[in-house]
Amino acid sequence: MSFRELRSFTEIMKSLGYPRLISMENFRLPNFELVADCLYWLVQRYYPGVDISDEISTEADRVKFLQSVAQVMLTKARMKLNIKKLYSADGLAVKELLKVASLLYKATEKASYEEEDASEAVDFGSVMKGFNPKEIKANAAEIIKAGA
């Protein structure tokens, strides 16, 4: 766990629209409820149709929750999560949470960038009016003959 990873995780979660405020002090001591809430929210955001039980009252329920999240992320995102680090629910869990959060953050950034590019689309109809394939083919054949 480093300060940079903690800060990066909190900023990414804030930019993704996570409803709770995450302090960097939250991960100094084990806080499984926050880790489970973040994981549940991230998985629902990544794959909204998934059915994961958010019951974490007992140790067996926590393990079952983490296994189901890890399985979903492995099958859908091809991302392997370390369940032991997530179960520790401290600074080591931040590294694993950061994997999922950064994946979602990059996807949303790319989508917003592509939306900007789509609004600046060029009208190819006006550009292609002077395009004559036969003429271009003949010119290419002349260039080849002249070069040989």
CSV table of C-alpha atoms in Angstrom, one decimal:
chain,number,residue,atom,x,y,z
A,1,MET,CA,0.0,0.0,0.0
A,2,SER,CA,1.4,3.4,-0.9
A,3,PHE,CA,0.0,6.8,-0.5
A,4,ARG,CA,-0.1,7.2,-4.3
A,5,GLU,CA,-2.3,4.1,-4.7
A,6,LEU,CA,-4.7,5.2,-2.0
A,7,ARG,CA,-5.0,8.7,-3.5
A,8,SER,CA,-5.4,7.4,-6.9
A,9,PHE,CA,-8.1,5.0,-5.8
A,10,THR,CA,-10.1,7.6,-4.0
A,11,GLU,CA,-9.9,10.0,-6.9
A,12,ILE,CA,-10.9,7.4,-9.4
A,13,MET,CA,-13.9,6.3,-7.3
A,14,LYS,CA,-14.9,10.0,-7.0
A,15,SER,CA,-14.7,10.5,-10.7
A,16,LEU,CA,-16.7,7.3,-11.4
A,17,GLY,CA,-19.5,8.7,-9.2
A,18,TYR,CA,-19.2,6.4,-6.2
A,19,PRO,CA,-21.9,7.7,-3.8
A,20,ARG,CA,-19.9,7.5,-0.5
A,21,LEU,CA,-16.9,9.6,0.4
A,22,ILE,CA,-13.8,7.5,0.7
A,23,SER,CA,-11.1,8.8,3.0
A,24,MET,CA,-7.5,7.7,2.8
A,25,GLU,CA,-7.7,6.9,6.5
A,26,ASN,CA,-10.4,4.3,5.9
A,27,PHE,CA,-7.8,1.7,4.9
A,28,ARG,CA,-5.4,2.1,7.8
A,29,LEU,CA,-7.3,-0.5,9.7
A,30,PRO,CA,-9.2,-3.4,8.2
A,31,ASN,CA,-12.6,-2.2,7.0
A,32,PHE,CA,-14.3,-5.1,5.2
A,33,GLU,CA,-17.7,-3.4,4.9
A,34,LEU,CA,-16.2,-0.6,2.8
A,35,VAL,CA,-14.2,-3.0,0.6
A,36,ALA,CA,-17.3,-5.1,0.0
A,37,ASP,CA,-19.4,-2.0,-0.8
A,38,CYS,CA,-16.8,-0.8,-3.2
A,39,LEU,CA,-16.4,-4.2,-4.9
A,40,TYR,CA,-20.2,-4.6,-5.2
A,41,TRP,CA,-20.6,-1.2,-6.7
A,42,LEU,CA,-17.7,-1.7,-9.1
A,43,VAL,CA,-19.0,-5.1,-10.3
A,44,GLN,CA,-22.5,-3.7,-10.7
A,45,ARG,CA,-21.1,-0.8,-12.7
A,46,TYR,CA,-19.0,-3.1,-14.9
A,47,TYR,CA,-21.6,-5.8,-15.4
A,48,PRO,CA,-25.1,-4.6,-14.3
A,49,GLY,CA,-26.9,-7.9,-14.9
A,50,VAL,CA,-24.8,-10.0,-12.5
A,51,ASP,CA,-26.5,-11.5,-9.5
A,52,ILE,CA,-24.1,-11.3,-6.5
A,53,SER,CA,-25.3,-11.7,-2.9
A,54,ASP,CA,-24.1,-8.7,-0.8
A,55,GLU,CA,-24.5,-10.6,2.5
A,56,ILE,CA,-21.3,-10.3,4.4
A,57,SER,CA,-22.3,-10.9,8.0
A,58,THR,CA,-20.4,-14.2,8.6
A,59,GLU,CA,-16.9,-15.3,7.6
A,60,ALA,CA,-18.4,-17.9,5.2
A,61,ASP,CA,-20.6,-15.3,3.6
A,62,ARG,CA,-17.6,-13.0,3.1
A,63,VAL,CA,-15.6,-15.7,1.4
A,64,LYS,CA,-18.5,-16.6,-0.8
A,65,PHE,CA,-19.0,-12.9,-1.8
A,66,LEU,CA,-15.3,-12.5,-2.6
A,67,GLN,CA,-15.3,-15.7,-4.6
A,68,SER,CA,-18.3,-14.7,-6.7
A,69,VAL,CA,-16.9,-11.3,-7.4
A,70,ALA,CA,-13.5,-12.8,-8.4
A,71,GLN,CA,-15.3,-15.3,-10.6
A,72,VAL,CA,-17.3,-12.6,-12.4
A,73,MET,CA,-14.3,-10.4,-12.9
A,74,LEU,CA,-12.3,-13.4,-14.3
A,75,THR,CA,-15.0,-14.5,-16.7
A,76,LYS,CA,-16.2,-11.0,-17.8
A,77,ALA,CA,-13.1,-8.8,-17.6
A,78,ARG,CA,-10.4,-11.5,-17.7
A,79,MET,CA,-8.9,-9.9,-14.6
A,80,LYS,CA,-7.6,-12.1,-11.8
A,81,LEU,CA,-8.2,-10.7,-8.3
A,82,ASN,CA,-6.3,-11.9,-5.2
A,83,ILE,CA,-9.0,-12.9,-2.8
A,84,LYS,CA,-6.6,-13.1,0.2
A,85,LYS,CA,-5.6,-9.4,-0.2
A,86,LEU,CA,-9.3,-8.4,-0.6
A,87,TYR,CA,-10.2,-10.3,2.5
A,88,SER,CA,-7.6,-8.5,4.5
A,89,ALA,CA,-9.5,-5.3,3.7
A,90,ASP,CA,-6.6,-2.9,4.4
A,91,GLY,CA,-4.1,-1.2,2.2
A,92,LEU,CA,-3.3,-4.4,0.4
A,93,ALA,CA,-6.9,-4.6,-0.8
A,94,VAL,CA,-6.6,-1.1,-2.3
A,95,LYS,CA,-4.2,-2.6,-5.0
A,96,GLU,CA,-6.9,-5.1,-6.0
A,97,LEU,CA,-9.7,-2.6,-5.9
A,98,LEU,CA,-7.5,-0.2,-8.0
A,99,LYS,CA,-7.3,-2.8,-10.8
A,100,VAL,CA,-11.1,-2.9,-11.2
A,101,ALA,CA,-11.5,0.9,-10.7
A,102,SER,CA,-8.8,1.8,-13.2
A,103,LEU,CA,-10.3,-0.5,-15.8
A,104,LEU,CA,-13.7,1.2,-15.4
A,105,TYR,CA,-12.1,4.7,-15.4
A,106,LYS,CA,-10.1,4.0,-18.6
A,107,ALA,CA,-13.3,2.8,-20.3
A,108,THR,CA,-15.3,5.8,-19.3
A,109,GLU,CA,-12.5,8.2,-20.4
A,110,LYS,CA,-12.2,6.4,-23.8
A,111,ALA,CA,-16.0,6.5,-24.2
A,112,SER,CA,-16.1,10.3,-23.5
A,113,TYR,CA,-13.1,10.8,-25.9
A,114,GLU,CA,-14.9,8.8,-28.7
A,115,GLU,CA,-18.1,10.9,-28.2
A,116,GLU,CA,-16.1,14.0,-28.8
A,117,ASP,CA,-14.6,12.5,-31.9
A,118,ALA,CA,-18.0,11.5,-33.2
A,119,SER,CA,-19.2,15.0,-32.9
A,120,GLU,CA,-16.3,16.2,-35.1
A,121,ALA,CA,-17.0,13.6,-37.8
A,122,VAL,CA,-16.1,14.6,-41.4
A,123,ASP,CA,-18.6,14.4,-44.2
A,124,PHE,CA,-16.9,11.9,-46.6
A,125,GLY,CA,-19.5,12.5,-49.3
A,126,SER,CA,-18.0,15.8,-50.3
A,127,VAL,CA,-14.5,14.5,-50.0
A,128,MET,CA,-15.1,11.4,-52.2
A,129,LYS,CA,-16.9,13.2,-55.1
A,130,GLY,CA,-13.7,13.4,-57.1
A,131,PHE,CA,-12.7,9.8,-56.4
A,132,ASN,CA,-12.5,7.7,-59.5
A,133,PRO,CA,-11.2,4.2,-58.9
A,134,LYS,CA,-10.4,3.4,-62.6
A,135,GLU,CA,-8.3,6.5,-62.9
A,136,ILE,CA,-6.4,5.7,-59.7
A,137,LYS,CA,-5.8,2.2,-60.9
A,138,ALA,CA,-4.5,3.4,-64.2
A,139,ASN,CA,-2.2,5.9,-62.4
A,140,ALA,CA,-0.8,3.2,-60.1
A,141,ALA,CA,-0.1,0.9,-63.2
A,142,GLU,CA,1.8,3.8,-64.8
A,143,ILE,CA,3.9,4.4,-61.7
A,144,ILE,CA,4.8,0.7,-61.5
A,145,LYS,CA,5.8,0.6,-65.2
A,146,ALA,CA,7.9,3.7,-64.9
A,147,GLY,CA,9.7,2.4,-61.8
A,148,ALA,CA,10.6,-1.0,-63.5
